[in-house]
Coordinates of C-alpha atoms in Angstrom, one line a residue:
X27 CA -14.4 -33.9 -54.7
X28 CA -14.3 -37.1 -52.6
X29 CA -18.3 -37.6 -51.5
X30 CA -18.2 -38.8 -48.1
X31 CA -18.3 -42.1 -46.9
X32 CA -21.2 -43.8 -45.0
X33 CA -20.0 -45.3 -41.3
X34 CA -19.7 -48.8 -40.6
X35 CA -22.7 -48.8 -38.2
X36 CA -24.8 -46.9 -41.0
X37 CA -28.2 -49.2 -40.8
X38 CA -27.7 -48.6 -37.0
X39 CA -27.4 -44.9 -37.1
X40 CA -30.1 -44.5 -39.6
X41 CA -32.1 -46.3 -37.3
X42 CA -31.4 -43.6 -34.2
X43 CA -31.9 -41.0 -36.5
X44 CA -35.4 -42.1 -37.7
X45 CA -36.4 -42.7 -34.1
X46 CA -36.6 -39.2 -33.2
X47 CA -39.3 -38.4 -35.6
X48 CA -37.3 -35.0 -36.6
X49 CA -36.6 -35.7 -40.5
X50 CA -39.5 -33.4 -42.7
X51 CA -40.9 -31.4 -39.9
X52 CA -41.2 -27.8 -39.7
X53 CA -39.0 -25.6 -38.2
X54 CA -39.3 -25.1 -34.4
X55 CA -38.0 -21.9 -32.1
X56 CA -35.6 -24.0 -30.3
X57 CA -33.5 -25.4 -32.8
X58 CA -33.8 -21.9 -34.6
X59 CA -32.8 -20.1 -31.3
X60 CA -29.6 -22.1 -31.1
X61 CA -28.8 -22.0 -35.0
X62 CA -29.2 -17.8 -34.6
X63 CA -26.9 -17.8 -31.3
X64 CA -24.1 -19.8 -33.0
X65 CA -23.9 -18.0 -35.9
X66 CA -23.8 -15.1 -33.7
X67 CA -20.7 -16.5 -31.5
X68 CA -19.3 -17.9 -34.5
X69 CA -19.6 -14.5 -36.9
X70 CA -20.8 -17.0 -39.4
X71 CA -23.0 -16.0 -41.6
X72 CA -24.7 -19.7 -42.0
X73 CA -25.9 -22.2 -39.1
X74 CA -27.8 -25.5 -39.2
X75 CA -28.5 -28.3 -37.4
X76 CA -28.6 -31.4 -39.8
X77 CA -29.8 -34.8 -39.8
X78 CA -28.1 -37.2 -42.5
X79 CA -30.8 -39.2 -44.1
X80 CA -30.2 -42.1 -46.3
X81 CA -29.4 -40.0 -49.6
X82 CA -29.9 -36.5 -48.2
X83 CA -28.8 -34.0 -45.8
X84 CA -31.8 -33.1 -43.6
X85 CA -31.9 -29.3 -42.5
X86 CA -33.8 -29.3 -38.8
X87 CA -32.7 -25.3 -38.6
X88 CA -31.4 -23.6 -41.9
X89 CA -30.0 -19.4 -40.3
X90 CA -28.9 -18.2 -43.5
X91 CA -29.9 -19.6 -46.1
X92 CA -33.5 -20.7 -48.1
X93 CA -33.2 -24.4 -48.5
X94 CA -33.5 -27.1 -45.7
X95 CA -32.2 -30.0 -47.4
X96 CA -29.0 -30.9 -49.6
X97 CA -27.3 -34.0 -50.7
X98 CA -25.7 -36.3 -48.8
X99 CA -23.4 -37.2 -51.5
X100 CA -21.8 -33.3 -51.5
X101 CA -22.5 -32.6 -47.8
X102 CA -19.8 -31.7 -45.2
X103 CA -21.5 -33.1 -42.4
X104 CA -21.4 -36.2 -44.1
X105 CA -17.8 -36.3 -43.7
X106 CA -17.7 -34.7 -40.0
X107 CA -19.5 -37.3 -38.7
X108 CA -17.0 -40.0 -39.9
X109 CA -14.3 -38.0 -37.7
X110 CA -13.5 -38.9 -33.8
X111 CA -12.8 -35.7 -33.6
X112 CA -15.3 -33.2 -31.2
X113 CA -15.4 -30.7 -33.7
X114 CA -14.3 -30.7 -37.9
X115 CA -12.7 -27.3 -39.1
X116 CA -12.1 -26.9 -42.9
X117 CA -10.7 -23.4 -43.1
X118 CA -10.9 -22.9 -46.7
X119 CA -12.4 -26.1 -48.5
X120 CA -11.0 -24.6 -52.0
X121 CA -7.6 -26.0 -51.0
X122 CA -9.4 -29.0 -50.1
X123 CA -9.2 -32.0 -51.8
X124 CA -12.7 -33.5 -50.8
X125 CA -14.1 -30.1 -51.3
X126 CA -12.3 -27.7 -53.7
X127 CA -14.4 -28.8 -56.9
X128 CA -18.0 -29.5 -54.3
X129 CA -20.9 -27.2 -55.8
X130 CA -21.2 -25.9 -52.4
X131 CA -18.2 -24.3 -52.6
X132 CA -18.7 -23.5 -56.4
X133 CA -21.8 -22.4 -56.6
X134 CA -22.6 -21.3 -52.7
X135 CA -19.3 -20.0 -51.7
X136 CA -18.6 -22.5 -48.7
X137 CA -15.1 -21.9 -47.9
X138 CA -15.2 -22.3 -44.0
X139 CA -16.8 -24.9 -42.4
X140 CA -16.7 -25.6 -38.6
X141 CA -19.0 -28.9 -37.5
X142 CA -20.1 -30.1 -34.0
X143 CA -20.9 -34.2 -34.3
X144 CA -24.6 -34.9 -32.8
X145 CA -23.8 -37.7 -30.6
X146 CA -26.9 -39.7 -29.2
X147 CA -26.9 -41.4 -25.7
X148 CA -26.1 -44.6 -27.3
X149 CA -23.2 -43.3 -29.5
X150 CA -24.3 -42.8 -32.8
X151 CA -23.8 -39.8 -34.8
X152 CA -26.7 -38.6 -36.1
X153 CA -25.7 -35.1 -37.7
X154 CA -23.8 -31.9 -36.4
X155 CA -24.4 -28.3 -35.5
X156 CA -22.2 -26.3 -37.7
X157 CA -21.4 -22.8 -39.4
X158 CA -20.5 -22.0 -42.6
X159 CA -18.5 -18.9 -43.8
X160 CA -17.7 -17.7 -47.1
X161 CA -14.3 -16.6 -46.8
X162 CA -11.4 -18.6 -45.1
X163 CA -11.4 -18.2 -41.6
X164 CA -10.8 -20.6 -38.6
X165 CA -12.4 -20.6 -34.9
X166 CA -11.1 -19.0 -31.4
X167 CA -11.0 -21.6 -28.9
X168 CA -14.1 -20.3 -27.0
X169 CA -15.8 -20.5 -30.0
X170 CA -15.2 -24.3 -30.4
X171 CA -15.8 -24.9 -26.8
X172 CA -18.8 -23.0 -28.0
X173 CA -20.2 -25.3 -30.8
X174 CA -19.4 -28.6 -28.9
X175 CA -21.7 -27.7 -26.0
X176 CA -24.5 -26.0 -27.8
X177 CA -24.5 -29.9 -30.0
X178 CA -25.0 -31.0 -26.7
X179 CA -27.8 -29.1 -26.2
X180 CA -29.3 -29.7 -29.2
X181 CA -29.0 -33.5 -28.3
X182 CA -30.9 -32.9 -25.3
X183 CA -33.5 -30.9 -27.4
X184 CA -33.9 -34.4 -29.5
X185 CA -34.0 -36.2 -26.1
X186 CA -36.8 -34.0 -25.4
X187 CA -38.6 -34.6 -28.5
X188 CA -38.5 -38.4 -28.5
X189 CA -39.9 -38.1 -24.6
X190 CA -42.7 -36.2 -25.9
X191 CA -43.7 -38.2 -28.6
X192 CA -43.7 -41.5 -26.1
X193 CA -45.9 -39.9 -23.9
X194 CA -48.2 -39.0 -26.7
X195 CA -48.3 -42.3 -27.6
X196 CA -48.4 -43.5 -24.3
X197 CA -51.1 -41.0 -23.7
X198 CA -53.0 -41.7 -27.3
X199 CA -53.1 -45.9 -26.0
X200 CA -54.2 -45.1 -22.5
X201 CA -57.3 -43.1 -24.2
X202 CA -57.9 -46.2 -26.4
X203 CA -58.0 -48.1 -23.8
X204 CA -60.4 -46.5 -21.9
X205 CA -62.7 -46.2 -24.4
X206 CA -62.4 -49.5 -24.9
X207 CA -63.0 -50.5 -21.2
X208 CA -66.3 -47.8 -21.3
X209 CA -67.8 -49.9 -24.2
X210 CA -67.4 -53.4 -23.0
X211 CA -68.6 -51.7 -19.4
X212 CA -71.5 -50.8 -21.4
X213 CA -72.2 -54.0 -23.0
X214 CA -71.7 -56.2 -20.0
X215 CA -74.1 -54.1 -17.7
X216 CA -76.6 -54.1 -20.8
X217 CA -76.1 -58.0 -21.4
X218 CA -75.9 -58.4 -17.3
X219 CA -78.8 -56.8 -16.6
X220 CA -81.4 -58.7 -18.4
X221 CA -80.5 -61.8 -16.9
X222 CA -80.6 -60.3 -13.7
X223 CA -83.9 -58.4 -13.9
X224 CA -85.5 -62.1 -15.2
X225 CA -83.8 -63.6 -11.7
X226 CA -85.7 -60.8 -10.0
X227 CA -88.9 -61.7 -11.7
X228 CA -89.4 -64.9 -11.0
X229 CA -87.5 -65.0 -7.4
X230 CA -91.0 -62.6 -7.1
X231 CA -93.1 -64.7 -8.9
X232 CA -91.9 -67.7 -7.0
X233 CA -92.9 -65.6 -3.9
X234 CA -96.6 -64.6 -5.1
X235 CA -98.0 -67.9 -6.4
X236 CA -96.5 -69.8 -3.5
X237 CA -97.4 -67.9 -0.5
X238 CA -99.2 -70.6 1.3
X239 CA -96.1 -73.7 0.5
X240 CA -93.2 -71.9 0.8
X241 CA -91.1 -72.6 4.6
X242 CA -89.1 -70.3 6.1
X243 CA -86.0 -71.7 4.9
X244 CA -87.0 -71.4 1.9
X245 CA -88.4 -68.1 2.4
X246 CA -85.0 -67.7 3.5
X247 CA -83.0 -68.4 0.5
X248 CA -85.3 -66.3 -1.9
X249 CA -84.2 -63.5 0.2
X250 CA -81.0 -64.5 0.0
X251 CA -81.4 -64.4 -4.1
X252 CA -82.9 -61.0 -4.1
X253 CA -80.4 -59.6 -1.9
X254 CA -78.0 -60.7 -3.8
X255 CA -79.6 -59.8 -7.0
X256 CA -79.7 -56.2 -5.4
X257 CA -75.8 -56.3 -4.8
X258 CA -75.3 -57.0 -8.3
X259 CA -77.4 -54.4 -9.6
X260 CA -75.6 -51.6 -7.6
X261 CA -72.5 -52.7 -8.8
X262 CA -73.5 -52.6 -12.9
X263 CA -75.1 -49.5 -12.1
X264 CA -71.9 -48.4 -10.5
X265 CA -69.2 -49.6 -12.8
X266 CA -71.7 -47.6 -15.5
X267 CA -71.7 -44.4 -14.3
X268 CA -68.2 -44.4 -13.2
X269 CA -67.4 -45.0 -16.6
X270 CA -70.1 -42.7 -18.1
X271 CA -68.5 -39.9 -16.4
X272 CA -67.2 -38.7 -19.7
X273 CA -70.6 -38.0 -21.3
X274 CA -71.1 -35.7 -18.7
X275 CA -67.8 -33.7 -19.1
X276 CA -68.7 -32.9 -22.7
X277 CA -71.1 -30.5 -21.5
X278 CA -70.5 -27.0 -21.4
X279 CA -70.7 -24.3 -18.5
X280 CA -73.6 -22.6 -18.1
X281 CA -74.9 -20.0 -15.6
X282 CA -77.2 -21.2 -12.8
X283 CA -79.2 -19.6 -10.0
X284 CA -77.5 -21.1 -6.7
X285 CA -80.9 -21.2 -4.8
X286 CA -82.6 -22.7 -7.8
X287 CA -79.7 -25.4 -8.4
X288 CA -79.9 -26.0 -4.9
X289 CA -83.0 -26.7 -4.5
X290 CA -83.4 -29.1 -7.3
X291 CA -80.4 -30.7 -6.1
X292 CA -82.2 -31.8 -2.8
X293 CA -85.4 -32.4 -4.0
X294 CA -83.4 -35.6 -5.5
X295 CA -82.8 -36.6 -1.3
X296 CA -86.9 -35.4 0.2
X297 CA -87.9 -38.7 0.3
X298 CA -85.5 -39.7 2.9
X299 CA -87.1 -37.8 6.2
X300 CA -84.4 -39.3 8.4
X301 CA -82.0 -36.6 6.6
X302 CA -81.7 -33.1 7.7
X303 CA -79.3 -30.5 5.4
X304 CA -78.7 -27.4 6.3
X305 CA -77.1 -25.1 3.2
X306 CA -74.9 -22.3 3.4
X307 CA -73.6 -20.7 -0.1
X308 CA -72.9 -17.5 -0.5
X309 CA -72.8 -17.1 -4.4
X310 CA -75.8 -15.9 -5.9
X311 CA -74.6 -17.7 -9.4
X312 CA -72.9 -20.3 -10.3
X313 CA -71.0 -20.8 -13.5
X314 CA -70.3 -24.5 -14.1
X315 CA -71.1 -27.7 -15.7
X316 CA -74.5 -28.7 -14.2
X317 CA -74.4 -32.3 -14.8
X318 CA -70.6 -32.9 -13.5
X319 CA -71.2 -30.4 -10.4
X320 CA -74.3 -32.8 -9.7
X321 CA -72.8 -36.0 -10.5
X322 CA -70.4 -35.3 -7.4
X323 CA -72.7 -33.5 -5.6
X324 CA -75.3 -36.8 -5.7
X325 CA -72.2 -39.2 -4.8
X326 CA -71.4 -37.6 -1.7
X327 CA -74.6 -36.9 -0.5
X328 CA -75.5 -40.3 -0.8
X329 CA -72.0 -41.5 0.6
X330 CA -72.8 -39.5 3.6
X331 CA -76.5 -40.5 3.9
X332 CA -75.6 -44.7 3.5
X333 CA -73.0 -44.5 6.3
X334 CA -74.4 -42.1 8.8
X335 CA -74.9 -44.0 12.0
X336 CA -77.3 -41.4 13.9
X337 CA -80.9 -41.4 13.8
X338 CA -81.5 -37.9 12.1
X339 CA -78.4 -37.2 9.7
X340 CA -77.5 -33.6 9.5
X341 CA -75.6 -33.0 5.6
X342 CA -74.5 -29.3 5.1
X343 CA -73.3 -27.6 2.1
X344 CA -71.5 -24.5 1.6
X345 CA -70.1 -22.6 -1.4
X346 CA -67.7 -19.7 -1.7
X347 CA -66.4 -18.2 -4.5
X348 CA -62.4 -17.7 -5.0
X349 CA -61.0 -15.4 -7.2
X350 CA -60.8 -18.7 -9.7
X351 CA -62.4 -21.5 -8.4
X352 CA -65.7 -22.3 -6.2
X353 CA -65.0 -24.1 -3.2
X354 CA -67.4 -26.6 -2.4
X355 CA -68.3 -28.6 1.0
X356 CA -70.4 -31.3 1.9
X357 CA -70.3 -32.3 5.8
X358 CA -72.1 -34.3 7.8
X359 CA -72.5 -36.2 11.4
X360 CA -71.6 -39.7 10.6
X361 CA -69.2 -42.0 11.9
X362 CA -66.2 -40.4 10.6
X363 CA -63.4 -42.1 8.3
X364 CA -60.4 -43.4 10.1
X365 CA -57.2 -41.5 9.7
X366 CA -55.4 -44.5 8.2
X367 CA -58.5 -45.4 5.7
X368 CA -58.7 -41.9 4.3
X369 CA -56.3 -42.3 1.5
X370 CA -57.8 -45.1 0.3
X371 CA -61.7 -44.2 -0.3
X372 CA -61.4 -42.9 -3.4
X373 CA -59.6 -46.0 -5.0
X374 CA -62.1 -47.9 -6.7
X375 CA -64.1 -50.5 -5.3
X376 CA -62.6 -49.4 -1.9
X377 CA -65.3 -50.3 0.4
X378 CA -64.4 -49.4 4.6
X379 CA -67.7 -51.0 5.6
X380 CA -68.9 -54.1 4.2
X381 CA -72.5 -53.0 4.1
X382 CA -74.4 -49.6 4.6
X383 CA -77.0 -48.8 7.3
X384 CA -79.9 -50.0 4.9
X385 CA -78.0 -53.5 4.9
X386 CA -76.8 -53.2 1.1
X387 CA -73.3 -54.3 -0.2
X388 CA -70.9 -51.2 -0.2
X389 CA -69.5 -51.1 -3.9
X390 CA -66.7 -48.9 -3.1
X391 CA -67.5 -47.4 -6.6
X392 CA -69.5 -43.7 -5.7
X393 CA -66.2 -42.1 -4.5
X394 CA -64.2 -43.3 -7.1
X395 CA -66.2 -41.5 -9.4
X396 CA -65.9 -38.4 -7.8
X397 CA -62.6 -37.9 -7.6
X398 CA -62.5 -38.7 -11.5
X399 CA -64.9 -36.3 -12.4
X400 CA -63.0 -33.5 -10.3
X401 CA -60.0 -34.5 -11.7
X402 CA -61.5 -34.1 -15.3
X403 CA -62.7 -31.1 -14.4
X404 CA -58.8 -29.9 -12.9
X405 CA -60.0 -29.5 -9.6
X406 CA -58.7 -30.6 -6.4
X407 CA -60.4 -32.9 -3.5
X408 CA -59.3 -33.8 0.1
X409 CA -61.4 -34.5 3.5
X410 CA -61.5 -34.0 6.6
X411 CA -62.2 -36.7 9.1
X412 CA -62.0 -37.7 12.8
X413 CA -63.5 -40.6 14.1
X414 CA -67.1 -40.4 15.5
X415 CA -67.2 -36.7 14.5
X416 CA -68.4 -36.8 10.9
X417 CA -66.9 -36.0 7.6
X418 CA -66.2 -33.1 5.3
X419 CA -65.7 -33.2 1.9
X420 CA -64.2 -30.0 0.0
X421 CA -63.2 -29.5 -3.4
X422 CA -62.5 -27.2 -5.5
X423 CA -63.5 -26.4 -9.1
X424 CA -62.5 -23.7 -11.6
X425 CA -64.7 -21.4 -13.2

């Protein structure tokens, strides 16, 4: 027996292989699919597809036999990916000099062996697909032509694999980061906020025991402060929720009584007599989760109610049910959104107006937060807008 030799770009190689994560996992249908359509083709009554490890002969897919792993030292495939060749054929390995006396062939009856190199993208051989036989035998040509393009495919399948397991990770960091950018949005509205309600405080107090000293300029510039202090506040309250948005996903569905959810809903708005809504929903119930649905329910509303430019704002509602999915829509009479601005509202701190009708700072956070909640959710959002007609909002959430 001659054991096979390891390649000249071995540490190389080794590396390729490792990157692909595939070396001790379980089986998979894929690779088994292919190994149980070769051996078909082939009328072989073995298949694998093997990865050479540092000392061993990995097994990815084992059709026919019990064991997934052999080693290296004895292994065929050792030797077929040392060859140039497409394809290695050892008809009957007992008149072989590098196999006759291999305990494969001794003691497992591998005469034939027919082996497909796995060639990377970047060259390196990492294993083959191949078929053993116990009885000397060779390959049609269709049947070669065969093996070569199903190691191909398995090469793909790898391809496949490594993609998947970058996207996990890429997906695993993205989630890391988030939560990471939720908690230091926590802590700096917390830390934020105390400073700020102390500017408030005595901005007030400065106000109160000064009543009878204070000019108007400097009436003035207290103003200012509390305006500003105001600004502030809505964005740390805006940049919280929007980032608390999670907390509210976590909850389940639950039925609720449209009329009664409804009504609850815009009890939230009855302050505000210079608001008129008018509701049209058609489902009696409503399965969903209560806190999201309201989270984008009280983001639009007040959207629609900061930016309406007449003197009585009409909002309406309406709800059908799909066969799926609730549609949802909240309209109104406003100013409408400019056709080339549309696309752009729900980016974050995307304000189109500087400041609202009440003369605060637009954040450009309340739509943002919308479409991430609906997007959590899997739903779907667009609008409809023309300019000086109003707004409708509709979008779509499933059951």
């Amino acid at each position: 027996m001659i054991p096979p030799q390891y390649p000249e770009n071995e540490f190389e190689r080794q590396i390729a292989v490792e990157k692909y994560q595939l070396l001790d996992t379980l089986p998979e249908e894929s690779f088994d699919n292919i190994t149980a359509l070769m051996a078909l083709v082939c009328e072989a009554p073995i298949s694998l597809v093997s990865l050479l490890d540092r000392e061993r002969n990995f097994l990815k897919s084992h059709h026919g036999i019990p064991f997934n792993e052999s080693p290296r030292e004895i292994s065929f495939c050792g030797h077929a990916i040392n060859s140039d060749d497409q394809i290695m054929i050892v008809e009957d390995a007992r008149k072989d000099e590098r196999f006759h006396d291999n305990p494969l062939v001794s003691e497992h009856q591998a005469v034939f062996y027919a082996g497909a190199p796995l060639v990377d993208p970047d060259g390196y051989r990492l294993g083959t697909l191949c078929v053993y036989d116990t009885k000397p035998r060779t390959l049609t040509s269709q049947q070669q032509e065969a093996l070569i393009a199903m190691a191909q495919q398995v090469i793909r399948l790898f391809e496949a694999h490594y993609k998947n397991l970058k996207l996990e990770k890429l997906q695993k960091t993205l989630e890391q980061r988030n939560d990471n950018l939720e908690k230091f949005a926590g802590v700096v509205s917390h830390d934020l906020k105390s400073p700020l309600a102390q500017i408030t405080a005595l901005t007030q107090l400065i106000e109160q025991d000064n009543q009878a000293n204070l000019d108007e300029e400097t009436r003035q510039y207290l103003e200012y402060i509390k305006e500003s202090s105001d600004t502030l506040r809505d964005y740390i309250d805006g940049v919280l929720r929007f980032y608390k948005t999670d907390e509210a996903l976590k909850q389940a569905h639950s039925w609720e009584k449209s009329e009664a959810y409804f009504k609850d809903l815009l009890g939230l708005f009855r302050a505000d007599e210079s608001v008129h809504f008018e509701l049209d929903v058609v489902p009696s119930k409503l399965h969903m989760n209560k806190a999201a649905l309201t989270q984008i329910f009280v983001n639009l509303i007040a959207n629609a109610i900061k930016h309406n430019d007449k003197e009585q704002a009409v909002i309406t509602i309406r709800c059908r049910e799909l066969e799926k999915a609730y549609r949802f829509e909240v309209s109104d009479n406003g100013p409408g959104i400019p056709e080339e601005s549309q696309e752009a509202v729900f980016e974050l701190f995307t304000a189109l107006q500087s400041t609202d009708k009440f003369g605060r700072t637009s954040t450009g956070i309340g739509l943002a937060t919308v479409k991430k909640v609906i997007d959590s959710l899997k739903g779907s959002i667009q609008l409809e807008s023309e300019n000086g007609n109003g707004t409708t909002f509709r979008f779509e959430l499933p059951m």
